[in-house]
Coordinates of C-alpha atoms in Angstrom, one line a residue:
M1 CA 131.9 71.6 135.2
S2 CA 133.0 75.3 134.9
R3 CA 129.6 76.5 134.1
R4 CA 128.2 75.1 136.8
I5 CA 130.6 76.5 139.1
F6 CA 129.8 80.0 137.3
A7 CA 126.4 79.6 136.5
A8 CA 126.5 79.1 140.4
F9 CA 128.7 82.0 142.2
L10 CA 127.3 84.0 140.2
A11 CA 123.6 83.3 141.5
L12 CA 123.9 83.3 144.5
T13 CA 126.1 86.7 144.3
M14 CA 122.7 87.8 142.7
V15 CA 120.1 86.7 145.3
T16 CA 123.1 88.6 148.1
L17 CA 122.2 92.2 146.3
I18 CA 118.7 91.8 145.5
G19 CA 118.2 90.3 148.8
L20 CA 120.2 93.3 150.6
C21 CA 119.4 96.0 147.7
I22 CA 115.9 95.7 147.7
P23 CA 114.9 95.8 151.2
L24 CA 117.2 98.2 151.6
G25 CA 115.7 100.7 148.6
F26 CA 112.4 100.5 150.7
R27 CA 112.9 100.8 153.7
I28 CA 115.2 104.4 152.5
A29 CA 111.7 105.4 151.0
A30 CA 109.8 105.1 153.7
H31 CA 112.1 106.9 155.5
D32 CA 112.7 110.1 153.5
R33 CA 108.8 110.0 154.1
R34 CA 108.2 109.6 157.2
I35 CA 111.3 113.1 157.3
F36 CA 108.5 114.5 154.7
C37 CA 106.0 114.5 156.4
L38 CA 107.4 115.3 159.4
R39 CA 109.3 118.9 157.9
I40 CA 105.3 119.4 156.4
M41 CA 103.5 119.0 160.1
A42 CA 106.6 120.7 161.9
D43 CA 105.5 123.9 159.6
T44 CA 102.5 123.6 159.9
D45 CA 103.4 123.9 163.3
V46 CA 105.2 126.9 162.8
Y47 CA 102.4 128.4 160.3
A48 CA 99.8 128.0 163.3
G49 CA 102.4 129.3 165.9
Q50 CA 102.4 132.3 163.7
V51 CA 98.3 133.3 163.6
E52 CA 98.4 132.4 167.3
G53 CA 101.2 135.1 167.3
A54 CA 98.9 137.8 165.6
L55 CA 95.6 136.7 166.7
R56 CA 97.5 137.7 170.4
R57 CA 98.3 140.9 168.8
T58 CA 94.7 141.0 167.8
P59 CA 92.3 143.5 170.4
A60 CA 90.5 141.1 172.2
S61 CA 87.2 143.1 170.9
D62 CA 87.6 140.8 168.3
P63 CA 88.0 137.3 168.8
G64 CA 85.8 135.7 166.1
A65 CA 86.6 135.2 162.3
G66 CA 87.1 138.3 161.4
S67 CA 90.2 138.2 164.1
L68 CA 90.6 135.5 162.2
S69 CA 91.4 136.7 158.7
T70 CA 93.4 139.4 161.0
A71 CA 96.4 137.3 162.2
L72 CA 96.6 135.7 158.8
L73 CA 96.4 138.5 156.0
P74 CA 99.3 140.8 157.3
H75 CA 101.3 137.9 157.5
P76 CA 101.6 135.9 153.8
M77 CA 103.6 132.5 154.2
R78 CA 107.0 131.7 152.6
D79 CA 107.7 129.0 150.6
T80 CA 109.2 126.5 152.6
T81 CA 110.1 123.9 149.5
G82 CA 113.5 125.7 149.3
G83 CA 112.5 126.4 145.4
R84 CA 112.8 122.8 144.9
T85 CA 109.4 122.6 142.9
G86 CA 109.0 126.1 141.8
A87 CA 105.3 125.6 144.0
P88 CA 104.7 127.3 147.5
D89 CA 103.4 125.4 150.5
T90 CA 99.4 126.0 150.5
V91 CA 98.3 127.6 153.8
E92 CA 94.5 127.9 154.7
L93 CA 93.2 129.1 157.4
Y94 CA 89.5 127.4 158.5
D95 CA 87.6 128.4 161.0
R96 CA 85.9 125.9 164.7
T97 CA 82.8 125.1 161.9
G98 CA 84.9 124.6 159.3
R99 CA 84.2 127.4 157.0
L100 CA 87.0 128.5 154.9
V101 CA 88.3 131.9 157.0
A102 CA 92.1 133.2 154.4
G103 CA 93.6 130.7 152.2
S104 CA 96.4 131.1 149.7
G105 CA 97.2 128.7 146.8
R106 CA 95.6 125.9 145.6
P107 CA 93.0 124.4 147.6
T108 CA 94.1 120.8 150.1
E109 CA 90.7 120.0 149.4
V110 CA 90.6 118.4 153.0
S111 CA 88.1 116.7 154.5
V112 CA 84.9 118.4 157.2
L113 CA 85.8 115.5 159.2
E114 CA 89.8 115.6 159.4
L115 CA 88.8 119.6 160.7
R116 CA 86.3 118.5 163.2
E117 CA 88.7 115.4 164.5
V118 CA 91.5 118.2 164.8
V119 CA 88.9 120.8 166.5
R120 CA 87.4 118.2 169.1
D121 CA 91.7 116.9 169.9
E122 CA 93.1 119.5 169.9
Q123 CA 96.0 118.7 168.6
R124 CA 97.5 118.4 165.3
L125 CA 96.8 115.4 162.8
R126 CA 98.7 112.2 163.4
Y127 CA 100.0 112.6 160.7
P128 CA 99.7 114.3 157.5
I129 CA 97.4 112.3 154.7
S130 CA 97.8 112.2 150.6
V131 CA 95.3 114.2 148.2
S132 CA 94.9 114.3 145.0
G133 CA 97.5 115.5 142.6
G134 CA 100.6 114.6 144.4
R135 CA 100.9 116.6 147.4
F136 CA 100.0 115.7 151.5
V137 CA 98.2 117.6 154.0
A138 CA 99.1 118.0 157.6
A139 CA 96.2 120.4 159.7
A140 CA 97.4 122.5 163.3
P141 CA 95.0 123.6 166.0
V142 CA 95.7 127.3 166.4
R143 CA 94.8 128.4 170.4
G144 CA 93.4 131.8 171.8
A145 CA 91.8 132.2 175.1
A146 CA 89.0 130.0 174.6
G147 CA 90.2 127.2 173.5
V148 CA 90.8 126.2 169.5
L149 CA 89.5 128.9 167.6
G150 CA 90.6 127.6 164.5
V151 CA 92.5 125.3 161.7
V152 CA 95.4 126.2 160.3
V153 CA 96.0 123.3 156.7
V154 CA 99.3 123.1 155.0
G155 CA 99.0 121.4 152.1
R156 CA 102.2 120.8 149.4
S157 CA 103.8 118.9 146.3
D158 CA 105.5 115.6 146.8
A159 CA 107.7 116.0 143.8
P160 CA 110.7 116.6 145.8
L161 CA 110.4 113.6 147.8
R162 CA 109.6 111.6 144.1
A163 CA 112.7 112.9 143.1
E164 CA 114.7 112.0 145.5
T165 CA 113.1 108.6 145.9
R166 CA 114.3 108.6 141.9
S167 CA 117.7 109.6 142.9
R168 CA 118.1 106.8 145.6
W169 CA 116.9 104.1 144.0
A170 CA 118.9 105.1 141.0
M171 CA 122.0 105.1 143.5
I172 CA 121.1 101.7 144.6
A173 CA 121.2 100.1 141.1
I174 CA 123.9 101.7 140.2
G175 CA 125.8 100.3 143.2
G176 CA 124.3 96.8 142.4
G177 CA 125.7 96.8 138.7
V178 CA 128.8 97.8 139.8
V179 CA 128.5 94.8 142.4
A180 CA 127.7 92.1 139.9
L181 CA 130.2 93.4 137.8
G182 CA 132.6 92.7 140.4
A183 CA 130.7 89.4 140.7
L184 CA 130.7 88.9 136.8
V185 CA 134.8 89.0 136.6
A186 CA 135.5 86.8 140.0
A187 CA 133.3 84.6 139.3
L188 CA 134.8 83.6 135.7
A189 CA 138.5 84.2 137.4
L190 CA 137.5 81.9 140.1
T191 CA 136.1 79.9 137.1
R192 CA 139.6 79.5 135.0
W193 CA 141.2 78.7 138.3
V194 CA 139.4 76.2 139.3
A195 CA 138.3 74.5 135.6
R196 CA 140.7 74.6 133.7
P197 CA 143.8 72.8 135.8
L198 CA 140.8 70.2 136.2
R199 CA 140.6 70.6 132.7
R200 CA 143.7 69.8 132.0
V201 CA 143.1 66.4 134.2
E202 CA 140.8 65.5 132.5
Q203 CA 142.4 65.5 128.7
A204 CA 145.3 64.3 130.1
V205 CA 143.3 61.5 131.4
Q206 CA 141.9 61.2 127.9
A207 CA 145.0 61.0 126.4
L208 CA 146.4 58.1 128.2
G209 CA 143.2 56.3 127.9
Q210 CA 143.1 56.6 124.1
G211 CA 147.3 55.1 124.5
R212 CA 149.6 58.3 124.9
L213 CA 151.0 57.0 127.5
A214 CA 153.5 59.8 127.4
T215 CA 151.2 62.4 128.7
R216 CA 151.1 64.3 131.7
A217 CA 148.9 66.9 133.6
R218 CA 152.2 69.0 135.0
T219 CA 149.5 71.3 136.8
V220 CA 151.1 74.0 138.5
R221 CA 148.3 76.4 139.0
G222 CA 144.6 76.2 140.9
P223 CA 143.7 74.8 144.1
S224 CA 146.3 72.6 145.7
E225 CA 143.4 69.5 145.8
V226 CA 143.7 70.0 141.9
R227 CA 147.7 70.2 141.9
A228 CA 147.7 67.2 144.3
L229 CA 145.1 65.6 141.6
A230 CA 147.6 66.2 138.7
G231 CA 151.1 65.2 141.0
A232 CA 149.0 61.6 141.5
F233 CA 147.9 61.5 138.3
D234 CA 151.2 61.9 136.4
E235 CA 153.3 59.6 139.2
M236 CA 150.4 56.9 138.1
A237 CA 151.4 56.8 134.5
A238 CA 154.9 57.1 134.6
R239 CA 154.7 53.9 136.3
I240 CA 151.9 52.4 133.7
E241 CA 154.5 53.9 131.2
S242 CA 156.9 52.3 132.7
L243 CA 155.4 49.3 133.0
V244 CA 154.1 49.6 129.3
H245 CA 157.0 49.8 127.8
G246 CA 158.5 47.0 130.1
Q247 CA 156.2 44.6 128.7
R248 CA 156.3 45.3 125.3
T249 CA 160.0 45.3 125.1
L250 CA 160.4 42.5 127.0
L251 CA 157.4 41.1 124.7
G252 CA 159.4 41.9 121.3
D253 CA 163.3 40.6 123.1
V254 CA 161.9 37.4 124.3
S255 CA 160.0 36.8 120.1
H256 CA 163.2 38.0 118.6
Q257 CA 165.6 36.1 120.7
L258 CA 163.5 32.8 120.2
R259 CA 163.5 32.8 116.9
T260 CA 167.5 31.8 115.6
P261 CA 166.8 28.7 118.4
L262 CA 163.3 27.8 116.6
A263 CA 164.7 28.3 112.9
A264 CA 168.0 25.8 114.0
M265 CA 165.8 23.0 115.7
R266 CA 163.3 23.3 112.6
L267 CA 166.5 22.6 110.3
R268 CA 168.5 19.6 112.9
L269 CA 164.5 18.5 112.8
E270 CA 164.2 18.8 108.9
L271 CA 167.8 17.3 108.5
L272 CA 166.6 14.8 110.7
A273 CA 163.5 13.4 109.0
Q274 CA 165.6 12.6 106.5
D275 CA 167.7 9.4 108.0
V276 CA 165.5 8.0 109.9
D277 CA 162.6 5.9 108.4
G278 CA 159.4 4.5 109.9
P279 CA 157.3 5.3 113.7
V280 CA 160.5 7.8 114.3
A281 CA 160.1 9.8 111.3
G282 CA 156.7 10.4 112.0
E283 CA 157.6 11.2 115.0
V284 CA 160.1 14.1 114.3
N285 CA 157.1 15.1 111.2
G286 CA 154.9 15.7 115.0
V287 CA 157.8 17.9 116.8
L288 CA 158.3 19.2 113.5
T289 CA 154.3 20.9 113.3
E290 CA 154.7 22.3 117.3
V291 CA 158.0 23.8 116.3
A292 CA 155.8 25.1 112.9
R293 CA 153.4 26.2 115.1
L294 CA 155.3 27.9 118.2
A295 CA 157.6 29.7 115.1
R296 CA 154.1 31.2 114.4
L297 CA 153.4 31.8 117.9
V298 CA 156.4 33.7 118.2
D299 CA 155.6 35.7 114.8
G300 CA 152.5 37.1 116.5
L301 CA 153.5 37.9 119.5
L302 CA 156.2 40.1 117.7
A303 CA 153.7 41.8 115.5
V304 CA 151.6 42.5 118.7
A305 CA 154.4 44.2 120.4
R306 CA 155.7 46.0 117.0
A307 CA 152.4 47.3 116.3
E308 CA 151.7 48.4 119.8
H309 CA 154.7 49.9 120.8
A310 CA 154.9 53.1 118.7
P311 CA 151.9 53.6 115.6
A312 CA 153.4 54.7 112.1
A313 CA 152.4 57.5 109.8
L314 CA 149.8 56.2 107.5
D315 CA 150.4 55.6 103.7
L316 CA 148.1 55.6 100.9
V317 CA 147.6 51.5 100.3
D318 CA 145.9 50.3 97.0
V319 CA 143.3 47.8 98.7
A320 CA 142.7 46.0 95.7
S321 CA 146.1 45.1 94.3
V322 CA 147.3 44.2 98.1
I323 CA 144.0 41.8 98.2
E324 CA 144.2 40.7 94.8
D325 CA 148.3 39.8 95.5
R326 CA 147.6 38.0 99.0
V327 CA 145.0 36.0 97.2
V328 CA 147.3 34.9 94.7
A329 CA 149.6 34.4 97.4
W330 CA 146.7 31.5 99.8
L331 CA 145.8 30.1 96.9
P332 CA 148.1 27.4 96.7
A333 CA 147.8 26.9 99.9
A334 CA 143.7 26.9 99.3
A335 CA 143.6 24.2 96.9
D336 CA 146.2 21.9 99.6
A337 CA 142.9 22.3 101.6
G338 CA 140.4 21.5 99.1
V339 CA 138.8 25.0 99.2
E340 CA 137.7 27.5 96.8
L341 CA 139.6 31.6 97.4
S342 CA 137.8 33.7 95.5
C343 CA 137.8 37.7 96.1
E344 CA 135.8 40.8 94.4
L345 CA 136.9 43.9 94.2
H346 CA 133.9 47.3 94.2
P347 CA 136.3 49.9 93.4
S348 CA 134.1 53.6 94.1
Q349 CA 133.0 55.5 91.7
A350 CA 132.8 58.5 93.7
P351 CA 134.7 61.3 92.1
D352 CA 136.4 62.7 95.3
V353 CA 137.9 58.9 96.3
G354 CA 139.2 59.2 93.0
A355 CA 139.8 55.8 91.2
G356 CA 140.3 52.3 92.9
L357 CA 140.1 51.2 96.5
L358 CA 142.6 53.7 98.6
A359 CA 142.9 53.0 101.7
L360 CA 145.0 55.1 105.0
A361 CA 147.1 52.0 106.6
A362 CA 150.3 52.5 107.8
P363 CA 152.9 49.7 105.4
G364 CA 152.1 46.2 106.0
H365 CA 150.2 46.3 107.8
L366 CA 146.5 45.3 105.4
E367 CA 149.4 42.6 103.7
Q368 CA 149.7 40.9 107.3
I369 CA 145.6 41.7 108.2
L370 CA 144.3 39.4 105.7
D371 CA 147.6 37.0 105.8
N372 CA 146.1 36.6 109.1
L373 CA 142.2 36.4 108.2
V374 CA 142.7 34.2 105.7
C375 CA 145.0 31.8 107.0
N376 CA 142.2 31.7 110.0
A377 CA 139.1 31.1 107.1
L378 CA 141.1 28.4 105.4
A379 CA 141.7 26.1 108.6
A380 CA 138.3 26.7 109.4
S381 CA 136.8 25.6 106.0
P382 CA 135.7 22.5 105.3
R383 CA 137.2 20.7 101.9
G384 CA 134.6 21.8 98.9
G385 CA 134.2 24.7 101.2
S386 CA 134.7 28.5 99.9
V387 CA 136.3 31.4 101.4
V388 CA 135.8 35.3 99.5
V389 CA 137.7 37.7 99.8
G390 CA 136.0 40.8 99.5
G391 CA 137.1 45.1 99.2
R392 CA 134.0 47.7 98.6
S393 CA 134.3 51.6 99.3
V394 CA 131.0 52.1 101.7
Q395 CA 131.2 55.6 101.7
P396 CA 133.1 58.6 100.1
A397 CA 135.5 58.1 103.7
T398 CA 135.4 54.7 104.1
V399 CA 136.6 51.3 102.9
R400 CA 135.5 48.1 103.9
V401 CA 138.3 44.4 104.1
T402 CA 135.8 41.3 104.4
V403 CA 136.9 37.5 104.9
A404 CA 134.2 35.4 105.0
D405 CA 134.2 31.6 105.7
D406 CA 131.9 28.9 105.2
G407 CA 133.2 26.9 108.2
P408 CA 131.3 26.3 111.5
G409 CA 130.8 29.6 112.7
M410 CA 131.4 31.3 115.5
S411 CA 128.4 31.7 118.8
E412 CA 127.8 35.3 119.5
R413 CA 130.1 34.8 123.1
E414 CA 132.5 33.2 121.0
R415 CA 132.8 36.7 118.7
E416 CA 133.1 38.4 122.0
H417 CA 136.1 36.2 122.9
A418 CA 137.8 35.5 119.9
L419 CA 139.3 39.0 119.5
I420 CA 141.1 38.7 123.5
R421 CA 145.4 37.0 123.4
Y422 CA 145.2 33.7 124.0
R423 CA 141.7 32.8 123.9
T424 CA 139.8 31.4 120.9
A425 CA 136.4 29.5 120.1
G426 CA 137.6 26.5 122.4
A427 CA 138.3 28.3 125.7
A428 CA 134.4 30.2 125.2
R429 CA 133.2 27.4 125.1
D430 CA 135.2 25.5 127.8
P431 CA 138.8 27.3 129.1
A432 CA 139.8 23.4 130.3
S433 CA 140.1 21.9 126.8
A434 CA 140.9 25.1 125.4
E435 CA 144.5 23.6 124.3
V436 CA 143.9 20.6 122.9
R437 CA 141.4 22.3 120.7
R438 CA 144.1 25.2 119.7
A439 CA 146.4 22.2 119.4
D440 CA 144.5 19.8 117.1
R441 CA 143.5 23.2 115.1
G442 CA 147.5 24.6 115.5
G443 CA 146.0 27.9 116.2
S444 CA 147.6 30.3 118.6
G445 CA 144.9 32.9 119.9
L446 CA 146.9 35.5 118.7
G447 CA 145.8 35.8 114.7
L448 CA 142.6 38.1 115.4
T449 CA 144.3 39.9 118.2
I450 CA 147.1 41.0 116.1
V451 CA 144.3 41.9 113.1
A452 CA 142.7 44.0 116.1
T453 CA 146.0 45.3 117.0
L454 CA 147.0 46.2 113.8
V455 CA 143.0 47.7 112.5
A456 CA 143.5 49.9 115.9
A457 CA 146.8 51.5 114.9
D458 CA 145.8 52.5 111.7
G459 CA 142.4 53.7 113.1
G460 CA 140.2 51.5 112.6
R461 CA 138.2 49.0 113.4
V462 CA 137.3 45.5 113.3
R463 CA 134.2 43.3 114.3
L464 CA 133.2 39.4 113.5
A465 CA 129.3 38.7 112.6
R466 CA 128.2 35.7 110.9
S467 CA 128.2 34.8 107.2
A468 CA 125.4 34.6 105.2
S469 CA 126.4 30.8 104.6
G470 CA 126.3 29.9 108.3
G471 CA 131.0 30.8 109.1
L472 CA 132.7 33.6 110.0
L473 CA 132.6 37.2 108.3
A474 CA 135.6 39.2 109.6
V475 CA 134.8 42.6 108.8
V476 CA 137.6 45.2 108.8
E477 CA 136.9 49.0 108.4
L478 CA 139.8 51.1 107.1
A479 CA 139.4 55.2 106.5
A480 CA 139.5 56.0 102.7
G481 CA 142.4 58.2 101.2
R482 CA 143.4 60.6 98.7
E483 CA 146.3 61.6 97.5
Q484 CA 147.3 64.6 99.1
A485 CA 147.1 62.3 102.0
V486 CA 150.3 60.2 102.4
G487 CA 151.9 60.2 106.0
T488 CA 149.2 61.2 107.8
P489 CA 149.8 60.5 110.9
V490 CA 147.6 58.3 113.6
P491 CA 145.1 59.3 114.2
D492 CA 144.2 58.3 117.9
A493 CA 145.2 54.3 117.4
S494 CA 146.0 52.7 120.6
K495 CA 143.3 50.4 121.8
P496 CA 141.8 47.8 119.2
A497 CA 138.2 48.9 118.1
M498 CA 136.3 45.9 118.9
I499 CA 132.4 46.3 117.4
F500 CA 130.8 42.6 117.7
T501 CA 127.2 41.6 116.2
G502 CA 124.7 39.0 116.1
S503 CA 123.5 36.6 113.8

């Protein structure tokens, strides 16, 4: 926008300057030319008057060409240019027939037709004519008692006119340049005055959209409209920050407070299950299952609240070691479900990355990500199926962690809703039966949301695709780490980076 304001202001100024200076220059040049011509004609009249005065002093017995010559020669013509060109006027005297009687200086090359026109009309040429050699020529009649006796022709170099015209154009160009320079400075000042506060507001909007809720525009300069916009944005940002912090605090407090009564309820139910038999024990075990599911829901809410509250500093994580540890930890659960659990690791061979799989992540995040993904994969895989946890370096700057299962998978629409909080595959297909499907699976609709939140907090991204066996493939991409990267701040990780791919 600043460039457009600057270009528009400067273009308007230049168009105005061109529209004013060029016509003004031509008008001044035409005025100088007219003054120059008027001076030639006035001087021509003076010369003709000198000849007429000399004729009146000449004896009446010699009224012909001899008298013209006698009248002219005793009065040599003066330099009326004031020495500006170093060349005096050319003055010539012709008789009525157009024959040159006397002259001084370079010939004027005036035509006989023009001389006859002066004699016929008994008045001087209306306007000086331009001849070769850069000169203007004017002619005036010499009158006597018997009428027009001859014609005085004056030729004058236009060098003073051209010099004056160049001087005028130079002054106009210098003045226009000074005005253009002033306009340039004014355009820069106006652009900065308008664009700088708008740029601050834009940066504040982007920062707020990236999750930095404490961002404020605080614009105190610029147009009043921009200041009003910045003030309205700051009020909106403060209200959003208050609402989000209140929501996160409430979510964290409720989740934390619910853990204690749920633990006590579970303990009492387990003690009760030991003292009852038959159908009552089955009902108690069903309640214990629901309590366990509720506990997982509370833990998930607490994890989401912690991940969204304040991004932690990133540390260097050995991805291969974490994957191996979590696979070993989930092997008993996989055996109970009749699912084969394995891992495939492809350490990077790039010399600038280092041995193994090193990524930047907050402490404990990758473990929690894998726990949620593996838990979902085991729940979705049928008996006899397999779950594969993989890790590889796809490029020097990225480490990819994958979890693939042999379950029924998800459609593209279901994958689009899977990372939304409290939404499951059943909810995507049939919202009315979502609770039944969720209860049957024992899920809470928070597992993949927690994964997306934690990955985003680590500056990575997560996407869902179809695995080679037709199940679900979860792909987590994290920034590759180096030894000197420990303690790196989180790079703009406030919103889950969700990418959905088709089959």
